[in-house]
Tab-separated table of C-alpha atoms in Angstrom:
chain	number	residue	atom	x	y	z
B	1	UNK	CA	-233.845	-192.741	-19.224
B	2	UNK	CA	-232.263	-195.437	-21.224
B	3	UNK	CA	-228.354	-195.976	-21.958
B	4	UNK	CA	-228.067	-194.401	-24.988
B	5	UNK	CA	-229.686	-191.066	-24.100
B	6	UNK	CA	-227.392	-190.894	-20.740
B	7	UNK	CA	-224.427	-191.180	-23.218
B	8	UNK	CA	-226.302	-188.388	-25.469
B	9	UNK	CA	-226.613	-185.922	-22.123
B	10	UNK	CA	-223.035	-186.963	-21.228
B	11	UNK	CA	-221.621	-186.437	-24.657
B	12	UNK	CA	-223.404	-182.663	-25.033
B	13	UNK	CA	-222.703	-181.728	-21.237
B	14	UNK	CA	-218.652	-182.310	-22.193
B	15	UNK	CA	-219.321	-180.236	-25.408
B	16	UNK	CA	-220.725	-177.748	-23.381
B	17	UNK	CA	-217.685	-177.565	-20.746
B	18	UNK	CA	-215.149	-177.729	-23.116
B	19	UNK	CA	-216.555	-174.832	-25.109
B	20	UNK	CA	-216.881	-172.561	-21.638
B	21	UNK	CA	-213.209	-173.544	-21.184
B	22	UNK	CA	-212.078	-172.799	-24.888
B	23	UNK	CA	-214.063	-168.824	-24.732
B	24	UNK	CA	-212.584	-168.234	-21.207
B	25	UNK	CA	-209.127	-169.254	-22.333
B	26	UNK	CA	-209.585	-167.099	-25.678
B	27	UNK	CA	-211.119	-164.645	-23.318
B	28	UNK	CA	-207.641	-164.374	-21.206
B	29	UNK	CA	-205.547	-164.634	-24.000
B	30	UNK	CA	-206.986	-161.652	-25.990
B	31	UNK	CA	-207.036	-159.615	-22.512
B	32	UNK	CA	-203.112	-160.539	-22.284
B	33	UNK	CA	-202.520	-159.859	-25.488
B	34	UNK	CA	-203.847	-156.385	-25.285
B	35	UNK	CA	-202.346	-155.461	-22.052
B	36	UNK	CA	-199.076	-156.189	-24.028
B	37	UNK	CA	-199.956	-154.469	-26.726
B	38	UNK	CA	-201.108	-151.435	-24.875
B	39	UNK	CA	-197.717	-150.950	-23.422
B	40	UNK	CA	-195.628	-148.646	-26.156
B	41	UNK	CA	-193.803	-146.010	-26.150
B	42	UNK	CA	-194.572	-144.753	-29.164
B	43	UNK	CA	-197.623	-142.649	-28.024
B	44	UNK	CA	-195.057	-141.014	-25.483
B	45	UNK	CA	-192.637	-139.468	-27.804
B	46	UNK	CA	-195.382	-136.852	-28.761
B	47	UNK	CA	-196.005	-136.029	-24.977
B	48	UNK	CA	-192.568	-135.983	-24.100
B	49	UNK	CA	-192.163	-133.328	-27.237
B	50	UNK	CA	-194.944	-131.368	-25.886
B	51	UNK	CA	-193.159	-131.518	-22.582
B	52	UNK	CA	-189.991	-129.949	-23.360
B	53	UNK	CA	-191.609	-127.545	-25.585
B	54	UNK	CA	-193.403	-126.143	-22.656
B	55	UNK	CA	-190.212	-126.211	-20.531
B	56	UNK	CA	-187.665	-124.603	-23.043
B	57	UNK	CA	-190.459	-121.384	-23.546
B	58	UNK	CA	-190.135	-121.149	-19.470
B	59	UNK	CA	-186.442	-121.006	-19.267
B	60	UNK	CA	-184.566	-119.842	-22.449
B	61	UNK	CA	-185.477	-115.953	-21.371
B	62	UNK	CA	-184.238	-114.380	-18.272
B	63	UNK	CA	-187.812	-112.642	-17.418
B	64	UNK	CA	-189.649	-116.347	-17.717
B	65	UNK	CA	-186.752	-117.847	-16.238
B	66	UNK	CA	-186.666	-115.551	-13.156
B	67	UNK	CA	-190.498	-115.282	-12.478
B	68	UNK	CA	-190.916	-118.791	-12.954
B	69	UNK	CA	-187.791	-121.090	-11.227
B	70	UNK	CA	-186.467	-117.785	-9.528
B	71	UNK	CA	-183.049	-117.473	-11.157
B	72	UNK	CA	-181.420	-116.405	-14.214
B	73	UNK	CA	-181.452	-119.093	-17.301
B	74	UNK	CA	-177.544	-118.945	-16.869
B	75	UNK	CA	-177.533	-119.811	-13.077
B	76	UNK	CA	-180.392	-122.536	-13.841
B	77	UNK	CA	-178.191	-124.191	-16.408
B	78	UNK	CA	-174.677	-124.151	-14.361
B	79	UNK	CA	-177.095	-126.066	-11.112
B	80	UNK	CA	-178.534	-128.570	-13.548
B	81	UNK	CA	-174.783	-129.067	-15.357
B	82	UNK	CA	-173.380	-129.217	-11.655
B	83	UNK	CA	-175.756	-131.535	-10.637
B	84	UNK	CA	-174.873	-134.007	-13.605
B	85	UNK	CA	-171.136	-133.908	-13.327
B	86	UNK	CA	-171.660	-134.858	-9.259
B	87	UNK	CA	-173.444	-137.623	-10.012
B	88	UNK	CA	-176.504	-136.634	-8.046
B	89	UNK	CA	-179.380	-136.432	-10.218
B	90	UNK	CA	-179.456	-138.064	-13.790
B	91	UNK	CA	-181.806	-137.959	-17.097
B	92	UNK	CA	-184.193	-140.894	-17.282
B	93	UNK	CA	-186.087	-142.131	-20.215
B	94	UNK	CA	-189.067	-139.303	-20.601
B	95	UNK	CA	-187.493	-136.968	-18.025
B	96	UNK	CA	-184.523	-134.226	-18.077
B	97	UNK	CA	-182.518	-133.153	-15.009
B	98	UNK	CA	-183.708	-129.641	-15.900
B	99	UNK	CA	-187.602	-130.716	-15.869
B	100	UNK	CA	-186.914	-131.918	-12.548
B	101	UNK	CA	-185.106	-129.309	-10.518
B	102	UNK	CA	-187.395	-127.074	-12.815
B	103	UNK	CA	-190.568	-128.674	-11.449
B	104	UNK	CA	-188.498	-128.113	-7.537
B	105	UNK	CA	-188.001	-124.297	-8.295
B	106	UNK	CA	-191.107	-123.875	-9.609
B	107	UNK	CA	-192.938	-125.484	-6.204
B	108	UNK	CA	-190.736	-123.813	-3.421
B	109	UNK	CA	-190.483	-120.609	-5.644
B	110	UNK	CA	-194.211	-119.769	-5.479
B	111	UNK	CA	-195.387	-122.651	-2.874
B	112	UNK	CA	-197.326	-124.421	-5.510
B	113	UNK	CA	-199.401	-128.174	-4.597
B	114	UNK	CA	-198.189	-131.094	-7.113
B	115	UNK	CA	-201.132	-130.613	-8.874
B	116	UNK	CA	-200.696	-127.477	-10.326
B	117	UNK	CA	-197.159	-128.395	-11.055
B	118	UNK	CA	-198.231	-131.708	-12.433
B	119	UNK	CA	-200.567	-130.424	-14.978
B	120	UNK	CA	-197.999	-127.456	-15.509
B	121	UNK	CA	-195.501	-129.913	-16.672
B	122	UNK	CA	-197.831	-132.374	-18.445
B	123	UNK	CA	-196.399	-135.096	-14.749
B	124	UNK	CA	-198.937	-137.196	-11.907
B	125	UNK	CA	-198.834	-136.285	-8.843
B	126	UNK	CA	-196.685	-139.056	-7.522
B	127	UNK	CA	-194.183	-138.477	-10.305
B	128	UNK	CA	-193.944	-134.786	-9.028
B	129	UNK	CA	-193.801	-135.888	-4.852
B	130	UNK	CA	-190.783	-138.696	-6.124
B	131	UNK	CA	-188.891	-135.725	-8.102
B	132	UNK	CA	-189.311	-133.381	-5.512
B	133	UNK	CA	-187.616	-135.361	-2.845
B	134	UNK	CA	-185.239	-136.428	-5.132
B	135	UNK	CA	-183.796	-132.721	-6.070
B	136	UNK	CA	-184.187	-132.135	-2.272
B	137	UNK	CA	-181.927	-134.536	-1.663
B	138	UNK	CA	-179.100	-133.768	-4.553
B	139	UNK	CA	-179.360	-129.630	-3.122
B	140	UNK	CA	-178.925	-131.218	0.499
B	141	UNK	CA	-175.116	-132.858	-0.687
B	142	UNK	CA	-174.168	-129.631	-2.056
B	143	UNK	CA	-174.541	-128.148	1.851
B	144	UNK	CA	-170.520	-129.116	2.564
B	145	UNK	CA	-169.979	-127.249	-0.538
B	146	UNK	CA	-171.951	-124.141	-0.744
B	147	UNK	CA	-172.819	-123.360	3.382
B	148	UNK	CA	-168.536	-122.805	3.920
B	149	UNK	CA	-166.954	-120.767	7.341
B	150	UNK	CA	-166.518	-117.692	6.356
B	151	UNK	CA	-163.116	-116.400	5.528
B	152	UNK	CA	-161.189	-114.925	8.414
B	153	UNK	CA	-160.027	-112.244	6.682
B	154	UNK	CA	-161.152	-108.439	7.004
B	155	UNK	CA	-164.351	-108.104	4.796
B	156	UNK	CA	-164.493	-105.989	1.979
B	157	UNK	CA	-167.028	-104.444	3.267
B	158	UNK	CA	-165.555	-103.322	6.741
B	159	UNK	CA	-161.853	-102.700	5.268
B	160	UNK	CA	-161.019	-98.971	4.371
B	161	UNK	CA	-164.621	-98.061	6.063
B	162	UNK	CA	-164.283	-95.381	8.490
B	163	UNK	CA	-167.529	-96.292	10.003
B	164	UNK	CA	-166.285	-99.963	10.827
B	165	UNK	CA	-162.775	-100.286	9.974
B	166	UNK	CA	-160.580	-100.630	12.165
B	167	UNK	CA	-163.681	-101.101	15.013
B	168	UNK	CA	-165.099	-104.266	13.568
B	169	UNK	CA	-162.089	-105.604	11.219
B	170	UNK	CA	-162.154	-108.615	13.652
B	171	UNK	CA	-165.757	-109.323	12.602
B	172	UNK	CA	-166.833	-111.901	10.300
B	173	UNK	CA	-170.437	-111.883	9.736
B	174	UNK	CA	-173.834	-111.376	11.723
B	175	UNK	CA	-176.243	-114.180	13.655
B	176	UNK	CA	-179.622	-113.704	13.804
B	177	UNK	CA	-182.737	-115.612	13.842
B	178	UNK	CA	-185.920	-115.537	11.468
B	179	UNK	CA	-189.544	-117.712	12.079
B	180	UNK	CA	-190.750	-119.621	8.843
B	181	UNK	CA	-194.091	-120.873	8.696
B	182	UNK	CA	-194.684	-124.618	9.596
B	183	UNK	CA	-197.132	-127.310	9.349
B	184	UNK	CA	-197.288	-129.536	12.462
B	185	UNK	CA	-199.363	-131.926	14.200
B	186	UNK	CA	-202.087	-130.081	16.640
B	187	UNK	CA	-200.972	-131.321	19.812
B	188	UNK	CA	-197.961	-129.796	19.206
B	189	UNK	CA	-198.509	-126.366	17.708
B	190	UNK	CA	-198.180	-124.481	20.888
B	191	UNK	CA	-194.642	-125.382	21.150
B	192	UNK	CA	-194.846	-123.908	17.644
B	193	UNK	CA	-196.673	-120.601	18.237
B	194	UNK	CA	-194.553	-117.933	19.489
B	195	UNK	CA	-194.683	-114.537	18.475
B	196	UNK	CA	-196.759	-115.149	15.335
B	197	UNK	CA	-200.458	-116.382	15.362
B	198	UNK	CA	-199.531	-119.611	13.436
B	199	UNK	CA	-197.180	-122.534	14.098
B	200	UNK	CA	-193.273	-121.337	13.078
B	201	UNK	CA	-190.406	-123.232	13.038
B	202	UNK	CA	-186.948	-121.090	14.534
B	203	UNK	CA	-183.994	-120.737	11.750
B	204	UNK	CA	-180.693	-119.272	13.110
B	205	UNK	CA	-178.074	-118.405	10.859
B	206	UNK	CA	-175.175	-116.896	10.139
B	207	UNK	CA	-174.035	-114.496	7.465
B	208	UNK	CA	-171.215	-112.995	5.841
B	209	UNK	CA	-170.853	-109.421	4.717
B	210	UNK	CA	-171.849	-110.761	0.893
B	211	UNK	CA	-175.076	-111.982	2.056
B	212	UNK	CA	-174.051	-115.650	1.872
B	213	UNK	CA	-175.043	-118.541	4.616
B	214	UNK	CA	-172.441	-119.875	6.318
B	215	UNK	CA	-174.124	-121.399	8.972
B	216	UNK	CA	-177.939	-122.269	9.360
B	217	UNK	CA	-179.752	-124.009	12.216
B	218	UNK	CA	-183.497	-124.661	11.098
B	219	UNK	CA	-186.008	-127.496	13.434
B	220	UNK	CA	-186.357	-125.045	16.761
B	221	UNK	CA	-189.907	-124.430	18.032
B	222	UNK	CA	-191.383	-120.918	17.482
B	223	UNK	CA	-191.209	-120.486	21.064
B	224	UNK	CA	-187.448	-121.347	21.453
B	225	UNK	CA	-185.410	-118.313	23.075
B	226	UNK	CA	-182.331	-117.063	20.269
B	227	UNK	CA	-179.803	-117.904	23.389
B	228	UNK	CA	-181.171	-121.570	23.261
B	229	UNK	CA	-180.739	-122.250	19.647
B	230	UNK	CA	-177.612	-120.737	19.590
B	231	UNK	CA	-176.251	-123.147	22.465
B	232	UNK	CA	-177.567	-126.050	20.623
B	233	UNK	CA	-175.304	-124.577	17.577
B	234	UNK	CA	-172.349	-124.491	19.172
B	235	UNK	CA	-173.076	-127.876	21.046
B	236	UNK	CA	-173.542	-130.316	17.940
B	237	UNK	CA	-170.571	-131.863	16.600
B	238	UNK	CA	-171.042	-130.000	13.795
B	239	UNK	CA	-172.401	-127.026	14.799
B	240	UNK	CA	-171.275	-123.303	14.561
B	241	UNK	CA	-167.341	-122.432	15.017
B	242	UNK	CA	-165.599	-119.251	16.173
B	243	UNK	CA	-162.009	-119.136	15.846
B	244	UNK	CA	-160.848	-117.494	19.100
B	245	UNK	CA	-157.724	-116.137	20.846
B	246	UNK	CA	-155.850	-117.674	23.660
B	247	UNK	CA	-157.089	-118.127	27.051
B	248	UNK	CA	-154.803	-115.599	29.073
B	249	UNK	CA	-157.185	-112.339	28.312
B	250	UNK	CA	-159.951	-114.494	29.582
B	251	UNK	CA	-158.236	-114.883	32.905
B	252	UNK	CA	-157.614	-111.222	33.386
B	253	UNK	CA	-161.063	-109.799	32.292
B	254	UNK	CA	-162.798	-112.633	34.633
B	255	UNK	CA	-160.483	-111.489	37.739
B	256	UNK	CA	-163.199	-108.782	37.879
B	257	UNK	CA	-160.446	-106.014	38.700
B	258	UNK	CA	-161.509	-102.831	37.730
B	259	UNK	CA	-160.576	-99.350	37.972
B	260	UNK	CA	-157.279	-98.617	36.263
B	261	UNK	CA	-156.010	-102.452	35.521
B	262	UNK	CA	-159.542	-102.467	33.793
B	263	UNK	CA	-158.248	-100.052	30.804
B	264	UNK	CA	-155.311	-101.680	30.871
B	265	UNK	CA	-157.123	-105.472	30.122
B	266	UNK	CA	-159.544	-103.160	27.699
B	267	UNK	CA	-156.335	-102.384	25.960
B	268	UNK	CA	-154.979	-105.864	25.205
B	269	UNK	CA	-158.562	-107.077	24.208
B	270	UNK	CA	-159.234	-104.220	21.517
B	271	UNK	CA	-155.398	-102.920	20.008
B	272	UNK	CA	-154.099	-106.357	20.446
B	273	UNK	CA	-157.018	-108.627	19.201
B	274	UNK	CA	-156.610	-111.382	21.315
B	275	UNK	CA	-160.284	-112.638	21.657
B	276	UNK	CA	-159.899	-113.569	17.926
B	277	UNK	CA	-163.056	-113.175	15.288
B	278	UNK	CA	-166.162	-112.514	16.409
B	279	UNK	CA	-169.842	-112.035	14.832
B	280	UNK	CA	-172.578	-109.391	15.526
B	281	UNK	CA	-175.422	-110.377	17.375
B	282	UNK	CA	-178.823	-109.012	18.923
B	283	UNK	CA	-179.028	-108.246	22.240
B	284	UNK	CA	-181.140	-111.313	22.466
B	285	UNK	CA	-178.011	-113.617	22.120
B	286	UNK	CA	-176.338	-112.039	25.209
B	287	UNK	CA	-172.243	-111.232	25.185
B	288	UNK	CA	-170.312	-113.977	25.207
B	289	UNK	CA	-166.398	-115.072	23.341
B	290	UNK	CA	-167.266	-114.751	19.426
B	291	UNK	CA	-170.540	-112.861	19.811
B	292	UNK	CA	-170.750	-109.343	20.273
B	293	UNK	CA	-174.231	-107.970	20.908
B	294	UNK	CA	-175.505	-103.889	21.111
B	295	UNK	CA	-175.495	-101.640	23.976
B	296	UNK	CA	-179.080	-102.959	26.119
B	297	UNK	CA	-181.786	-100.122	26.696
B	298	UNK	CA	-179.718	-98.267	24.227
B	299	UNK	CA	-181.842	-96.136	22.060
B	300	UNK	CA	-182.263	-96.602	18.343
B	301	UNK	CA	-183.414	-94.847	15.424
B	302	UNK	CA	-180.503	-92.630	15.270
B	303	UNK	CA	-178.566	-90.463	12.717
B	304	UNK	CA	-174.517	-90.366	13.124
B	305	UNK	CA	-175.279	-86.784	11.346
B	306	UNK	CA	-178.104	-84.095	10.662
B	307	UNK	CA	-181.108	-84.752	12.853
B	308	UNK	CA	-181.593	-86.737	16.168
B	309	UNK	CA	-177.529	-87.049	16.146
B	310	UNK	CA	-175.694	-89.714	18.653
B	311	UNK	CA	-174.893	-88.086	21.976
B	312	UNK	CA	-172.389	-91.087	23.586
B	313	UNK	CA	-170.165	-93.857	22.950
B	314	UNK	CA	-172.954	-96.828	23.324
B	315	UNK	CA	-175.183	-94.902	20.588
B	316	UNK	CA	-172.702	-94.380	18.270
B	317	UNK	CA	-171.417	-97.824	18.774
B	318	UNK	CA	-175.138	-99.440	18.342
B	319	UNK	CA	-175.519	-97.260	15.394
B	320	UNK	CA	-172.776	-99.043	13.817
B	321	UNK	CA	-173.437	-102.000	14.832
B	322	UNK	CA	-176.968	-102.308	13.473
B	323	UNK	CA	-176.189	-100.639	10.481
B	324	UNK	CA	-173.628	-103.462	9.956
B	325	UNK	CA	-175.504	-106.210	11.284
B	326	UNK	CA	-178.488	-105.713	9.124
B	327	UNK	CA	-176.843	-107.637	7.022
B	328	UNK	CA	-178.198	-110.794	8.023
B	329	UNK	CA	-181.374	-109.193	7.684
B	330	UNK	CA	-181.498	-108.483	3.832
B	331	UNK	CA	-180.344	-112.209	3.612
B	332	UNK	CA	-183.858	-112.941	5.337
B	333	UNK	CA	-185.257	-110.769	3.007
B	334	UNK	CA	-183.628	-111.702	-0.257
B	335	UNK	CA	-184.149	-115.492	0.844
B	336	UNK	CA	-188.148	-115.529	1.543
B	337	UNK	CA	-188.540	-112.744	-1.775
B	338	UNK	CA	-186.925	-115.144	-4.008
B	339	UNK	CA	-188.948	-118.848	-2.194
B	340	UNK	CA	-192.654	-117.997	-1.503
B	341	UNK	CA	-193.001	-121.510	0.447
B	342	UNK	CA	-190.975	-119.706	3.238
B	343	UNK	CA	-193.412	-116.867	3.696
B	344	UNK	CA	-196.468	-117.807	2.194
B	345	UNK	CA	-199.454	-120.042	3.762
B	346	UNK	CA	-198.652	-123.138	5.526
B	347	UNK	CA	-196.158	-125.721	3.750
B	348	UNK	CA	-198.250	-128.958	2.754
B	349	UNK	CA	-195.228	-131.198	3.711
B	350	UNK	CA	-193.872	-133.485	6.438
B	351	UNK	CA	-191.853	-131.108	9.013
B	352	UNK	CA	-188.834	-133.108	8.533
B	353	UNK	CA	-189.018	-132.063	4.862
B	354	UNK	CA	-189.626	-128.614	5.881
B	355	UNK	CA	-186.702	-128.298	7.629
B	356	UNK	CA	-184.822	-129.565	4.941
B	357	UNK	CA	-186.571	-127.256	2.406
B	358	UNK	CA	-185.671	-124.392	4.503
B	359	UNK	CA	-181.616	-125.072	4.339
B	360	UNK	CA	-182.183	-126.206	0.641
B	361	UNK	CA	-182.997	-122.606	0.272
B	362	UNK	CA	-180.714	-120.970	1.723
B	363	UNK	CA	-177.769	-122.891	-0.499
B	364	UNK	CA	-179.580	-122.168	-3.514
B	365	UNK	CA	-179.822	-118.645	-2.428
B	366	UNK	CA	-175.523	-119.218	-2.157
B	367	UNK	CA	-175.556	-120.695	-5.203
B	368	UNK	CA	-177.197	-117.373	-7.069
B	369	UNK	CA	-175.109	-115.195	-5.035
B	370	UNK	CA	-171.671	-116.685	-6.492
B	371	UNK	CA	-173.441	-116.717	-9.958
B	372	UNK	CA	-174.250	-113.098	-9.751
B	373	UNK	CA	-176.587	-111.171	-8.298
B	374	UNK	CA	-180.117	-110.882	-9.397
B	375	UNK	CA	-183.383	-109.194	-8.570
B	376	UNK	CA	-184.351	-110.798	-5.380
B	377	UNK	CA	-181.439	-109.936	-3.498
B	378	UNK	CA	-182.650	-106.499	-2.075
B	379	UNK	CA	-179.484	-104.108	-2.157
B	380	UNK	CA	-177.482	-102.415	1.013
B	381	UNK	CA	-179.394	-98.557	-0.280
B	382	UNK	CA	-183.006	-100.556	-0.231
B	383	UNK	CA	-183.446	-101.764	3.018
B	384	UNK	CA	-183.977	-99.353	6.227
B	385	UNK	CA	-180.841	-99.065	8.436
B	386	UNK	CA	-182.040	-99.177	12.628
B	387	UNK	CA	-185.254	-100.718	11.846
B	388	UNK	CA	-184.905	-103.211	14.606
B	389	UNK	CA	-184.985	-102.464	18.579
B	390	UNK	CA	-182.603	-104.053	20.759
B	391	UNK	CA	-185.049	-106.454	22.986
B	392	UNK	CA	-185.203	-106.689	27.148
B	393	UNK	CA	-187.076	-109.726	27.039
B	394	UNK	CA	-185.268	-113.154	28.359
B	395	UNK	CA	-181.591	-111.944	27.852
B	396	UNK	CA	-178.967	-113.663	27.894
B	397	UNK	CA	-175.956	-113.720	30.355
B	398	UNK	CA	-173.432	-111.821	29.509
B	399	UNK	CA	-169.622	-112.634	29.227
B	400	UNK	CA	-167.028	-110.091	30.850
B	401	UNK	CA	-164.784	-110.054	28.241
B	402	UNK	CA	-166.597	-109.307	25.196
B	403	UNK	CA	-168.676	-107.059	27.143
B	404	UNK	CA	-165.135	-105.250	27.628
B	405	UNK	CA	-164.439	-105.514	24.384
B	406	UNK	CA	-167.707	-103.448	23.654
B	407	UNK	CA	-166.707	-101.075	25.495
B	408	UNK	CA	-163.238	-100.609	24.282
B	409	UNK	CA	-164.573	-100.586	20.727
B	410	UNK	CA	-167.523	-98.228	21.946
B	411	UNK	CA	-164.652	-95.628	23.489
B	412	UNK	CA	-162.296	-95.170	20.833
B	413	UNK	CA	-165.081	-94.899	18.171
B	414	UNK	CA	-166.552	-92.014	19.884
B	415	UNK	CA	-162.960	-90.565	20.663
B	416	UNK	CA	-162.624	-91.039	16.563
B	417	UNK	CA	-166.025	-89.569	16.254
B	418	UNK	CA	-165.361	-86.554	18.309
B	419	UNK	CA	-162.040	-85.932	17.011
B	420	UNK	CA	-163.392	-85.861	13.147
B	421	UNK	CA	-165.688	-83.517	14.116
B	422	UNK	CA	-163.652	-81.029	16.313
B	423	UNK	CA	-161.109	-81.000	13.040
């Protein structure tokens, strides 16, 4: 090959590079320039539309509203306001504070997957798991607010009562304990599976007379004994309060002196009121300063009246008792009626989360119950009174001077009782 067709080959090999590089630069170019082009908002302003349009026929009727996000339209709109003027959750470009705790109601309300609630609301999936958490976290600040002590004076309920009042006008609520479903790793479901065939996680709480929590505990195993969970209550820094009396009835009622001096100590504990409040506990819990449990191997299933009628003191007291105590158990009720994740199949989330879902709950259950009450609370004349037995299994120890106190209370009902009905 001579010089001149080298410089030929040469001259139409550069031709050929530079024309690769010129189509591959083009190439990028029109790629970048449609990447940029593709991102508009325009397109979104329809979808958006469509999305609010969907949300609005949900929530602007109280049947819609209630089946679908649990709670009256007015209730739904004071949260969302509430949550606005705290500062905890805020509009963003294509999304509403209502859409999101919307698209939380709707999920805990009827234990729905993201997927169903993502197509529901026109959302991904990941843009459903970031606004879930995110509501979860704004309902977990109001907890200071809405989860209060309860107020130390008599309850409505108990005052003017002749059942109750003045037996109980010391009382401030009822403990008990409830199992929610849970979703944990496999070794470590039988720590989980107690007296259900499926892993449970323990919730203790406390209730007050108008069904709202003032205390809740949720995290213990499904095997954890009451007793236990209620010493880790009292034991966090925290944890669960009683306001009590002074120590000077202790020290008499733990002298152990009975006979006559004990009527006299039963005196100053019940027409005097030194042990302070108290709450009403199962038998479970054990007697102890602040929580005052039924009569043990006391039967149940009785009428104060009419058939199967009380024949003592310790039946008519239980009577009482669990007539007044099943408050805490409509809460339980009214709680997993109104969120389906509590009572349906197995939550799909982290336990951590479901431990926090479970005492998100309950303060939106406090939140409807200051709004008003609604159809998922289950009323005092609905639920069966004495449907519960009083359990011999792994009690507690008992505390001498609340289990005088029982006693006390226990006599002069039945004196009460006895007198009404000689009159």
């Amino acid at each position: 090959m001579d010089k001149k067709t080298k410089v030929i080959v040469c001259v139409a090999a550069a031709h050929i590079l530079l024309s690769m590089m010129a189509m591959i630069i083009h190439s990028r170019k029109r790629k970048r320039n449609a990447r940029r082009t593709g991102i508009t908002y325009a397109p979104m302003h329809e979808r958006d539309r469509t999305r609010i349009e969907y949300l609005n026929t949900k929530i602007w009727r109280d049947d819609t509203c209630i089946n679908m996000i649990r709670m009256k339209r007015a209730c739904f709109f004071h949260l969302t306001k509430h949550f606005r003027e705290r500062g905890l959750l805020q509009d963003t470009i294509h999304m509403c504070v209502e859409q999101q705790v919307a698209m939380f109601l709707n999920t805990v309300g009827h234990n729905l997957r993201n997927r169903l609630i993502g197509t529901n609301f026109g959302r991904s999936g990941e843009t459903v798991s970031r606004c879930f958490n995110k509501v979860l976290r704004a309902i977990g600040e109001l907890r200071g607010e809405l989860i209060r002590p309860p107020s130390l004076d008599t309850p409505t309920k108990i005052a003017g009562n002749y059942r109750w009042d003045p037996y109980f006008k010391d009382c401030i609520g009822a403990i008990d304990g409830t199992h929610v479903r849970a979703t944990v790793p496999r070794d470590m479901e039988h720590a989980f599976r107690g007296r259900k065939s499926y892993a449970t996680q323990n919730v203790m709480a406390a209730v007050d007379f108008d069904l709202r929590f003032t205390y809740v505990l949720a995290g213990w195993e499904g095997t954890a004994h009451d007793a236990n969970v209620l010493r880790d209550a009292l034991e966090r820094v925290d944890g669960l309060r009683v306001p009590q009396g002074n120590s000077f009835t202790y020290l008499l009622v733990n002298d152990n002196v009975y006979g006559i001096m004990t009527i006299i100590y039963i005196y100053i504990l019940y027409y005097h009121c030194i042990l302070g409040k108290f709450y009403l506990v199962d038998a479970g819990y054990g007697a102890k300063p602040g929580f005052l449990p039924p009569f043990r191997g006391v039967r149940y299933h009785l009428n104060e009246w009419g058939n199967n009628p009380v024949q003592n003191e310790k039946e008519l007291f239980n009577l009482r008792h669990s007539s007044l105590r099943v408050t805490v158990e409509r809460a339980f009720g009214s709680l997993k009626r109104r969120f389906k994740i509590l009572d349906d199949a197995s939550p799909f989330f982290p336990f951590p989360t479901q431990v926090d879902i479970v005492v998100a709950c309950c303060i939106i259950h406090n939140w409807v119950i200051q709004d008003g009450s609604d159809e998922f609370i289950i009323q005092d004349s609905n639920w069966p009174s004495n449907s519960h037995a009083t359990s011999l299994v792994g009690q507690a120890s008992e505390h001498a001077a609340m289990v005088a106190l029982r006693q006390g209370i226990a006599d002069q009902m039945w004196t009460d009782h006895q007198n009404y009905n000689g009159n």
